[in-house]
mmCIF file of C-alpha atoms in Angstrom:
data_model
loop_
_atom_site.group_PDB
_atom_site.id
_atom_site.type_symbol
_atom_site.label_atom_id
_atom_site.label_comp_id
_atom_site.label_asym_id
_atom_site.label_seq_id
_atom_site.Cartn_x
_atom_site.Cartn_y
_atom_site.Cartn_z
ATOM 1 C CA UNK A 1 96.197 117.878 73.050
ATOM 2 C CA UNK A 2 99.707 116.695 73.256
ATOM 3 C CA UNK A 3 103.596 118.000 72.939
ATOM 4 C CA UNK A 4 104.172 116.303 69.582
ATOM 5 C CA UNK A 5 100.544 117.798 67.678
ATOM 6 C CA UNK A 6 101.498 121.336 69.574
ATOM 7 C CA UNK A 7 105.003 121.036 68.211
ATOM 8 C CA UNK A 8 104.072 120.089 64.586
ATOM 9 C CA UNK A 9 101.361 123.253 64.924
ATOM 10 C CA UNK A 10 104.231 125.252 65.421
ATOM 11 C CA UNK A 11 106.275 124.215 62.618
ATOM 12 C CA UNK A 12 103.644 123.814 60.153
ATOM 13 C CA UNK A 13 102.898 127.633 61.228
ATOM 14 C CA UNK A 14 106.419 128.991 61.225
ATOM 15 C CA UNK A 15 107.242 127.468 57.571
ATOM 16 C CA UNK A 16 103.765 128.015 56.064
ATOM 17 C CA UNK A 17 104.460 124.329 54.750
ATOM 18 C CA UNK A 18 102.929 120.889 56.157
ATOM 19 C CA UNK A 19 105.748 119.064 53.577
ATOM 20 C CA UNK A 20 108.781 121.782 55.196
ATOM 21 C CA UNK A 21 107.273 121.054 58.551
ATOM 22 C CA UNK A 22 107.574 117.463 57.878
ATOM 23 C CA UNK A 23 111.375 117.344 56.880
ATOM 24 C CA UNK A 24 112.081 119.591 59.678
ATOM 25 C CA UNK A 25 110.152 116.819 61.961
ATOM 26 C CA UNK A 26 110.962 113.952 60.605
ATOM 27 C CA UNK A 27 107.727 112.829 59.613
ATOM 28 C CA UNK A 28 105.619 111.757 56.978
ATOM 29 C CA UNK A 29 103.095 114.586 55.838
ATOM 30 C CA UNK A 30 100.170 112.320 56.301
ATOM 31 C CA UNK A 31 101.280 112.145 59.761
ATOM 32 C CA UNK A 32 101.995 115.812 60.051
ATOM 33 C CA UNK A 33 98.489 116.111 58.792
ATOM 34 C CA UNK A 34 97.045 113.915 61.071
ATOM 35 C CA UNK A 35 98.442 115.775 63.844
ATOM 36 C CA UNK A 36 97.290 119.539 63.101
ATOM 37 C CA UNK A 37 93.600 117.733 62.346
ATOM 38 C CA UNK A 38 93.102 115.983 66.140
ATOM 39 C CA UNK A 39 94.461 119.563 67.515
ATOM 40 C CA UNK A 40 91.760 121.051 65.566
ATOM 41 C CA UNK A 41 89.612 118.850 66.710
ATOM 42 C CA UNK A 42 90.310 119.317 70.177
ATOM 43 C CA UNK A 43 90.369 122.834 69.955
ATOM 44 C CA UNK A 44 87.321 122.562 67.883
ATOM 45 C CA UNK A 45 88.098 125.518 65.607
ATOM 46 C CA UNK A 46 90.417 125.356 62.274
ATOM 47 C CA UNK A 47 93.434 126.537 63.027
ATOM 48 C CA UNK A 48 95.505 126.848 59.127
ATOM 49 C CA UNK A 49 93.638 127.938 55.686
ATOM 50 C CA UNK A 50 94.790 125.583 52.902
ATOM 51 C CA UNK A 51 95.697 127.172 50.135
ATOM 52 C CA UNK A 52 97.835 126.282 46.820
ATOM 53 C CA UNK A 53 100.996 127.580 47.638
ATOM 54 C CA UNK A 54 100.428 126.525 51.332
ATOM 55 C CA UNK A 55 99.007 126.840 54.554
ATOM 56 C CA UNK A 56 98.405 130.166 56.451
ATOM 57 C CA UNK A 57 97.446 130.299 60.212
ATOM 58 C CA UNK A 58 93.360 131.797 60.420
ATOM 59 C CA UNK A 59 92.748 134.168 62.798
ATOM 60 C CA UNK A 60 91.942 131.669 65.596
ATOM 61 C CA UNK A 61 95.368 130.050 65.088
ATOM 62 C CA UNK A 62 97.274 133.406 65.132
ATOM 63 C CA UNK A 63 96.121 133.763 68.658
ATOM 64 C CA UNK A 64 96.587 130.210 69.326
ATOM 65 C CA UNK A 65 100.176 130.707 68.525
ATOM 66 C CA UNK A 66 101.865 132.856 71.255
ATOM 67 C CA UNK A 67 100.131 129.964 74.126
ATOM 68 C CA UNK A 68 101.580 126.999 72.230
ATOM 69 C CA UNK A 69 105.146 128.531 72.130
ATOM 70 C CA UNK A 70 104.710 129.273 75.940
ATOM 71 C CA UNK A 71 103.789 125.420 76.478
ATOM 72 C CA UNK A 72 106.382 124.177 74.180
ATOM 73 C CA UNK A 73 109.027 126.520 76.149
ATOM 74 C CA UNK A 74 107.529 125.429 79.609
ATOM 75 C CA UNK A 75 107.751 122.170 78.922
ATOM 76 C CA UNK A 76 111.287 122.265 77.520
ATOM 77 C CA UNK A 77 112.376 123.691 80.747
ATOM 78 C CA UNK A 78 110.206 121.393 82.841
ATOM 79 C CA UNK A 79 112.406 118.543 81.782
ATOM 80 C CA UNK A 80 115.138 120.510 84.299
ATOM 81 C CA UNK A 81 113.451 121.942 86.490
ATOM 82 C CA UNK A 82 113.365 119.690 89.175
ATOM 83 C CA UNK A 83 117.048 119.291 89.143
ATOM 84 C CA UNK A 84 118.143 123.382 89.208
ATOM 85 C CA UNK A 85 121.745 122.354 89.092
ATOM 86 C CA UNK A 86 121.463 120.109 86.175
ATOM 87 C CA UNK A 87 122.027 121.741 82.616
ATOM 88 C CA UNK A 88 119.672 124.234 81.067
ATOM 89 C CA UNK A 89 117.297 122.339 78.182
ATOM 90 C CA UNK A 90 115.326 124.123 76.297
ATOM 91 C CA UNK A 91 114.937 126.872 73.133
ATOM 92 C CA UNK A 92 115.216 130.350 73.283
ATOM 93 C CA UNK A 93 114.056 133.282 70.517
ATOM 94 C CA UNK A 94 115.762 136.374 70.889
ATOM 95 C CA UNK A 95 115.019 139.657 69.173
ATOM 96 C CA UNK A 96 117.175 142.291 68.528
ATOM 97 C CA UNK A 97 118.527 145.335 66.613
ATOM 98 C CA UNK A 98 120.588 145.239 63.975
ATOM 99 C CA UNK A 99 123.242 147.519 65.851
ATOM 100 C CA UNK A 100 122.936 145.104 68.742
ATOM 101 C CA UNK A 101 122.690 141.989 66.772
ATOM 102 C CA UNK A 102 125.728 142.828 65.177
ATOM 103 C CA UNK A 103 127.661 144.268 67.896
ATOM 104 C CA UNK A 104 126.402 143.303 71.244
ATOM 105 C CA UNK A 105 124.666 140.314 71.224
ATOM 106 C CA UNK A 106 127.848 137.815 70.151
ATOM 107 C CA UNK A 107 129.650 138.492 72.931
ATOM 108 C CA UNK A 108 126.376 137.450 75.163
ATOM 109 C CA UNK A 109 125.895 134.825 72.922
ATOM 110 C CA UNK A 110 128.913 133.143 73.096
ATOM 111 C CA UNK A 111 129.197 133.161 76.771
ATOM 112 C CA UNK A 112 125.150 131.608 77.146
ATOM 113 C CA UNK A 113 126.195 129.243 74.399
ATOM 114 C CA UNK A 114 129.143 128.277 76.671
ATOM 115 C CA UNK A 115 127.440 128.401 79.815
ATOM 116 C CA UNK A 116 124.392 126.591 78.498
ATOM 117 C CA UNK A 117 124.902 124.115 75.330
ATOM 118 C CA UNK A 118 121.723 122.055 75.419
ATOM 119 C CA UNK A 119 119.710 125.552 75.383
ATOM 120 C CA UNK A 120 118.895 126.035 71.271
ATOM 121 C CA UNK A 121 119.257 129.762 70.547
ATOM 122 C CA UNK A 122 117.012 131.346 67.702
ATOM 123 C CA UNK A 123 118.254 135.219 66.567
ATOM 124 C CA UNK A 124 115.618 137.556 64.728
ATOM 125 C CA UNK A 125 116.831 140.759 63.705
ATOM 126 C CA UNK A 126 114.188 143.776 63.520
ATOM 127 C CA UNK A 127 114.938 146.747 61.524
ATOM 128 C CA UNK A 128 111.569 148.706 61.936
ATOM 129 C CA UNK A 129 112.255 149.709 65.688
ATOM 130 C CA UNK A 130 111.179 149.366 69.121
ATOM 131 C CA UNK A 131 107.514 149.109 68.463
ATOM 132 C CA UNK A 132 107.917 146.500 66.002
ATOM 133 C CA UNK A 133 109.807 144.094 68.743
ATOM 134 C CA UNK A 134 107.562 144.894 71.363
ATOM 135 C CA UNK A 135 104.311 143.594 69.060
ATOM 136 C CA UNK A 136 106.499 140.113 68.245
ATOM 137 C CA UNK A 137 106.733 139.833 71.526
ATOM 138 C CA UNK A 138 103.425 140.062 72.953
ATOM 139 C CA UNK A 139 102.484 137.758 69.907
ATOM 140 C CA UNK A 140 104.986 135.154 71.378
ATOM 141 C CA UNK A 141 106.731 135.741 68.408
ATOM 142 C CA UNK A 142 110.169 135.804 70.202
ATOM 143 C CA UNK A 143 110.787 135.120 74.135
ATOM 144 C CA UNK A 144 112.942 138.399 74.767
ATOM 145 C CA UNK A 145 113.675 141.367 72.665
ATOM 146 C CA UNK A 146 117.003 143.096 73.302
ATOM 147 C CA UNK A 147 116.896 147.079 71.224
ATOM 148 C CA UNK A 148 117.459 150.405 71.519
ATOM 149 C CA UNK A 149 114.850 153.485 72.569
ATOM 150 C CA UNK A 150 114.957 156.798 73.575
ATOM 151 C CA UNK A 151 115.508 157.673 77.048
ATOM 152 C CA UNK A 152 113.298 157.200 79.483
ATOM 153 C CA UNK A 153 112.547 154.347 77.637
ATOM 154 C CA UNK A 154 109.849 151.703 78.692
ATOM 155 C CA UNK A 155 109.582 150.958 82.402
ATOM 156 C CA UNK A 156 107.957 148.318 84.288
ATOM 157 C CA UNK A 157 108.795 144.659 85.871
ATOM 158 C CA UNK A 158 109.001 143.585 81.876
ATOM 159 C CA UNK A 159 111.813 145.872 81.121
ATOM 160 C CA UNK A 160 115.225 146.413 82.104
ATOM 161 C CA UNK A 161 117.573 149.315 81.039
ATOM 162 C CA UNK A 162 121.088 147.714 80.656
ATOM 163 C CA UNK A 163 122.630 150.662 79.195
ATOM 164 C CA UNK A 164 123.277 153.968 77.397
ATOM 165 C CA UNK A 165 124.541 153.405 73.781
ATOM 166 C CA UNK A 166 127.196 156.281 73.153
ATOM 167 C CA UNK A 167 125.628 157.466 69.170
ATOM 168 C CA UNK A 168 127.796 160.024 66.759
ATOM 169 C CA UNK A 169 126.957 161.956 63.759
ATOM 170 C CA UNK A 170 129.582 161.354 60.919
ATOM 171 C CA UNK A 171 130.431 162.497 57.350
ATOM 172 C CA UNK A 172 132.953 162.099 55.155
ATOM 173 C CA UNK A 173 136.046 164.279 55.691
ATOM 174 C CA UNK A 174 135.124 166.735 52.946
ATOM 175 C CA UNK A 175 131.417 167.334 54.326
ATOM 176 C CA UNK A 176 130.724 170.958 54.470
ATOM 177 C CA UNK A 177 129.633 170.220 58.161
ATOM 178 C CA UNK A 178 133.293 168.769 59.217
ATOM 179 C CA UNK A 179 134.372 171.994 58.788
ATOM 180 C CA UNK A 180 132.568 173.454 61.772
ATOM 181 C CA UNK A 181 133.946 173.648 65.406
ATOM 182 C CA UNK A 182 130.568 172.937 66.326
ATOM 183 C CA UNK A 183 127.691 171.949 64.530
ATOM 184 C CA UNK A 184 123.762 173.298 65.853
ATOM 185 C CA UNK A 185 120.721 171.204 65.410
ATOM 186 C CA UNK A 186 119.142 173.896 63.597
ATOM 187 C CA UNK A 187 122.250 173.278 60.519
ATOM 188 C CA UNK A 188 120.859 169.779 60.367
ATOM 189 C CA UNK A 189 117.759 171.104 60.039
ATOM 190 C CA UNK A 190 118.709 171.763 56.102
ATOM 191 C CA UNK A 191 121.306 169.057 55.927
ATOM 192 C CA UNK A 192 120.787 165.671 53.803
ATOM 193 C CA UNK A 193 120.474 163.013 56.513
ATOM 194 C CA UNK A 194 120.669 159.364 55.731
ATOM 195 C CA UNK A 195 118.338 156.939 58.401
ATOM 196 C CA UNK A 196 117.469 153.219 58.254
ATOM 197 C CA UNK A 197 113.824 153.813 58.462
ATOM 198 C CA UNK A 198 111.737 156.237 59.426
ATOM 199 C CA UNK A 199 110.891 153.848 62.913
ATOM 200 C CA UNK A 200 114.332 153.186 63.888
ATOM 201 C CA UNK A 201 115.323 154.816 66.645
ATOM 202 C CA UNK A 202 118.628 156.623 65.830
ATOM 203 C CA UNK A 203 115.866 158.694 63.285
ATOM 204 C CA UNK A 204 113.707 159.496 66.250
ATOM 205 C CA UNK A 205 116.517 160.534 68.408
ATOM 206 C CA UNK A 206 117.568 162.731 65.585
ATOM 207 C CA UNK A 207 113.752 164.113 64.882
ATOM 208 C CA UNK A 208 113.192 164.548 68.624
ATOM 209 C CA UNK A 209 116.630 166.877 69.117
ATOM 210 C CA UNK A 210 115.703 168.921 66.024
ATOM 211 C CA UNK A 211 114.208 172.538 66.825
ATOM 212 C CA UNK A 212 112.214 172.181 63.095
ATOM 213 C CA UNK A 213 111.276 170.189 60.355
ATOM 214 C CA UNK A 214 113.636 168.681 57.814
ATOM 215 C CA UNK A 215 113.661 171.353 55.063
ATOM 216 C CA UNK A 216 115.940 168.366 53.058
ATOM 217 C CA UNK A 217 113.968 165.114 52.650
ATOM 218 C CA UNK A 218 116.079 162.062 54.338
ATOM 219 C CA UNK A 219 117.713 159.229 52.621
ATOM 220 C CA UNK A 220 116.006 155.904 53.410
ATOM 221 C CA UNK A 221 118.429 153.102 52.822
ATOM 222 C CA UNK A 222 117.017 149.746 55.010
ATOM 223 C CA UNK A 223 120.261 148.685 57.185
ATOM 224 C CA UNK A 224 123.101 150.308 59.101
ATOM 225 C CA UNK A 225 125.588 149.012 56.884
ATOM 226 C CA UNK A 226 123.731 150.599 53.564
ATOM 227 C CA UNK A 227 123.616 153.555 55.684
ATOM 228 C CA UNK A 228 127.564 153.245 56.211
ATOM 229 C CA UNK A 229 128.049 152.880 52.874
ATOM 230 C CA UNK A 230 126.132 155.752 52.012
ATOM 231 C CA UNK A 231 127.886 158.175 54.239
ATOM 232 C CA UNK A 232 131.164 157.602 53.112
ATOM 233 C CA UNK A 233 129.938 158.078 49.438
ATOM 234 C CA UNK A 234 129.058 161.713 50.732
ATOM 235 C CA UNK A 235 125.532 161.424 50.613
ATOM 236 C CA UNK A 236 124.968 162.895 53.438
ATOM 237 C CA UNK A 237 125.261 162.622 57.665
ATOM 238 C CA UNK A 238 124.022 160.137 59.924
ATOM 239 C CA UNK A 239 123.538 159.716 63.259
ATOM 240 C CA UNK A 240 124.566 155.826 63.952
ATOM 241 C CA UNK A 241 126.049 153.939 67.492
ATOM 242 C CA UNK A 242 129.421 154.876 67.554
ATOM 243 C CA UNK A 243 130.235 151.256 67.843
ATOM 244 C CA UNK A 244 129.032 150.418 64.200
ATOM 245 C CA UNK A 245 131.646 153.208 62.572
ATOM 246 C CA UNK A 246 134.422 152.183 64.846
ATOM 247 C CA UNK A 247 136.593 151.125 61.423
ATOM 248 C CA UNK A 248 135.235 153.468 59.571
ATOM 249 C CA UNK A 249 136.611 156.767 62.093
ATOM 250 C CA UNK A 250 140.302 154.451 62.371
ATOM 251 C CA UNK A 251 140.390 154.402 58.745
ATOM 252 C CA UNK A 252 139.559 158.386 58.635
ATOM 253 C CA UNK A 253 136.557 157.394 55.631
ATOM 254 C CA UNK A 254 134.121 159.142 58.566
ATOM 255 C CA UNK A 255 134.753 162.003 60.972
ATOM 256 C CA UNK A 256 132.710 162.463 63.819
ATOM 257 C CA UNK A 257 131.023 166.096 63.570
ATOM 258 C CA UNK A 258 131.036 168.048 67.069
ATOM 259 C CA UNK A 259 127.124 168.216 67.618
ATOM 260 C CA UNK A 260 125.894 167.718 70.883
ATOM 261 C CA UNK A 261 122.499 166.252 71.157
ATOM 262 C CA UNK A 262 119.764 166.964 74.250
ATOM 263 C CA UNK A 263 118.580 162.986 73.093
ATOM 264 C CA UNK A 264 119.765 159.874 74.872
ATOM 265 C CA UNK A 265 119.703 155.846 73.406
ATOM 266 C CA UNK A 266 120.169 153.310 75.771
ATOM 267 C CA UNK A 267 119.637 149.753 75.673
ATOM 268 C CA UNK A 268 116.615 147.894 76.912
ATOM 269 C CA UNK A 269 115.932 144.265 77.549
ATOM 270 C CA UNK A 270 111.828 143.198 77.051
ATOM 271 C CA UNK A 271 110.603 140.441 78.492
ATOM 272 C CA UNK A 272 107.102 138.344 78.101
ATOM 273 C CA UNK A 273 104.930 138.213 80.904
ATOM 274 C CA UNK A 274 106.368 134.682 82.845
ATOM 275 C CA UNK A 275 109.812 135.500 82.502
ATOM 276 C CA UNK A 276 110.396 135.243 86.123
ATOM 277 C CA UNK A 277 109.233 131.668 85.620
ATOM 278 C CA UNK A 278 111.671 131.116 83.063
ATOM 279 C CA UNK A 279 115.209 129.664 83.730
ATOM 280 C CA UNK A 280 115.815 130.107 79.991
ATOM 281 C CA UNK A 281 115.473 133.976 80.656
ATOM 282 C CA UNK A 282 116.730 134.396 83.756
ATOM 283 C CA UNK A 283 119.969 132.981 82.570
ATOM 284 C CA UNK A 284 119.863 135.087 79.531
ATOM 285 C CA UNK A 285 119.555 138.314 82.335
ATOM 286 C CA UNK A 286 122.494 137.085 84.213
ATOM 287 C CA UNK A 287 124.604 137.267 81.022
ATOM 288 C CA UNK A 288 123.639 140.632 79.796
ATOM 289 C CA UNK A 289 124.011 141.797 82.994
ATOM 290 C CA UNK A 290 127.519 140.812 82.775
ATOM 291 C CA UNK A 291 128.444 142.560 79.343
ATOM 292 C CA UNK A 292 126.176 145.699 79.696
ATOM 293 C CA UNK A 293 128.526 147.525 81.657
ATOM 294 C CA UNK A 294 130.867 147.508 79.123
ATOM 295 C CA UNK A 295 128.322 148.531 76.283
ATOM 296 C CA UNK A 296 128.415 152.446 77.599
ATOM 297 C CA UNK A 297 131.910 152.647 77.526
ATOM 298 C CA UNK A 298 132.857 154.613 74.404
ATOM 299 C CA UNK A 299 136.201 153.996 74.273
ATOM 300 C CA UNK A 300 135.184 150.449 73.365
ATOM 301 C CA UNK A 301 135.071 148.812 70.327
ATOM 302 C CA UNK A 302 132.796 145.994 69.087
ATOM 303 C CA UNK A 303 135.048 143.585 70.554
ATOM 304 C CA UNK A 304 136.439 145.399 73.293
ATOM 305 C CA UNK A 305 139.425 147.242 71.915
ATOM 306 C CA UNK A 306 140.555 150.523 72.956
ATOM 307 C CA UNK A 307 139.235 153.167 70.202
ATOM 308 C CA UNK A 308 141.530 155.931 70.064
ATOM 309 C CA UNK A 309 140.149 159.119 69.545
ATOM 310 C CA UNK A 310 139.962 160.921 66.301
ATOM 311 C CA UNK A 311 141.478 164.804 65.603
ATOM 312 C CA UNK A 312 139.663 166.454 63.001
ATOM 313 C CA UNK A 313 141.883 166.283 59.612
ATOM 314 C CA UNK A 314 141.296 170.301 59.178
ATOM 315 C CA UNK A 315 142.243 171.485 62.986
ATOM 316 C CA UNK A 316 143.693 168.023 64.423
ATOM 317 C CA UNK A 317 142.051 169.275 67.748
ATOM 318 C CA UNK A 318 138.637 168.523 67.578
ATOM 319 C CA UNK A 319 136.822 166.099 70.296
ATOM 320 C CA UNK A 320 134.492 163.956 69.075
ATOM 321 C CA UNK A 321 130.824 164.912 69.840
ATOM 322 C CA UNK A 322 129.294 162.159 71.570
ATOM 323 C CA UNK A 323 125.635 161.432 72.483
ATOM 324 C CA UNK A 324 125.660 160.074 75.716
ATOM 325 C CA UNK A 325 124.575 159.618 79.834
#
């Protein structure tokens, strides 16, 4: 086998699409063709089903997959690794939160990007949760995941905590809830609560501080932003990283209630199992440990602004109640 019939087994397998793969190539599609056929044959096993609509990895190729994107990666990197000062070559998928795709990782980003131009950068955002992340990683789905869990979170020489994400539970102004000096977990208990999905882990942090079921079925609404959108509609509380309301508290459409959770988030970075081999990653490390001090700080905003703290419109002495270490 060679680079060029690995590569086009990629593509062809990330597009589902031997003519796609071909315009992203450059190629013809009988030479696309040709390629995935003599990697068959040297694997001697078929590694798409052809079908109308496309092609679709078999079950052979699934687990192919994860070993050609560590080859392709290793030899990106191999064209500079002989020369550790030269410039970083190579391609990169990160996976991430939405909270932290949003609001942490473009400030990381921007500074790899700088650091490191020739590297090509690929974001996937995950929705479903830690577990979700972890699976597309050991899949070789994506090189690193960056997401949130619930302390202690996952420990080991493939994880790294970076830090603790400061979360808050808001309502509108006029929720029956912003009325109390201090708000139990057993009132949430009976309280509408709006959550991304059931998997994300602001909904598990909420589950796991709660004494009792939810006696009021949640809201499911997909994103943090739907979720946002939700609250200030008065559908209900949610418990969200204080970074994503930021504008929401300034503009006083969201008040902060005063519950005090026994539940830490924090930040973790996953790795796949050769990242100390990596350059690619151990760059990537260098900049989030740069940033990550600043990610527990919640007096921060998303891009580093001071956030002023919030009175409560009915007392205009309430301190916010903050989840964090």
């Amino acid at each position: 086998m060679d680079i060029r019939q690995l590569n086009a087994f990629r593509v062809v397998s990330q597009t589902g699409s031997i003519t796609k793969a071909a315009a992203i190539l450059g190629y013809s599609q009988s030479a696309v063709t040709s390629q995935i056929k003599k990697l068959e044959a040297v694997v001697r096993a078929p590694l798409f089903e052809r079908r109308r609509e496309g092609v679709r990895l078999t079950p052979g190729g699934e687990r192919f997959l994860p070993y050609v994107t560590r080859l392709l990666r290793l030899s990106d990197e191999a064209m500079s690794v002989l020369a550790p000062k030269a410039s970083l070559v190579g391609r990169m998928t990160i996976g991430a939160s939405e909270s932290i795709t949003t609001y942490r990782l473009p400030d990381v980003i921007r500074h790899f990007h700088s650091a490191h131009p020739d590297v090509r950068l690929t974001l996937r955002t995950f929705h479903e949760g830690p577990a979700h992340m972890a699976e597309a990683l050991a899949r070789g789905d994506i090189d690193v995941a960056v997401t949130h869990c619930v302390d202690p979170g996952p420990e080991g020489a493939q994880s790294k905590r970076l830090a603790t994400e400061p979360l808050t539970l808001v309502a509108t102004p006029e929720h029956p809830l912003a009325e109390r000096d201090v708000v139990t977990s057993a009132d949430l208990c009976g309280t509408r609560t709006l959550i991304v999905q059931a998997t994300c882990v602001y909904d598990v942090a909420l589950r796991t501080a709660l004494p009792a079921d939810r006696t009021v079925a949640p809201f499911q609404f997909g994103t943090i932003e739907a979720v946002k959108i939700a609250a200030r509609s008065g559908q209900g509380v949610a418990l969200l990283p204080k970074v994503a309301v930021t504008d929401q508290l300034l503009a006083g459409e969201l008040v902060e209630l005063c519950w005090a959770s026994p539940v830490t988030v924090s930040s973790y970075a996953l790795w796949g199992e050769n990242w100390e081999e990596s350059r690619l990653l151990t760059a990537l490390d260098a900049q989030l440990d740069r940033v990550a001090g600043e990610w527990h700080r919640p007096d921060r905003g998303p891009h580093g602004g001071i956030v002023p703290r919030i009175p409560s419109p009915s007392t205009g002495s309430r301190y916010p109640g903050l989840v964090s270490g």
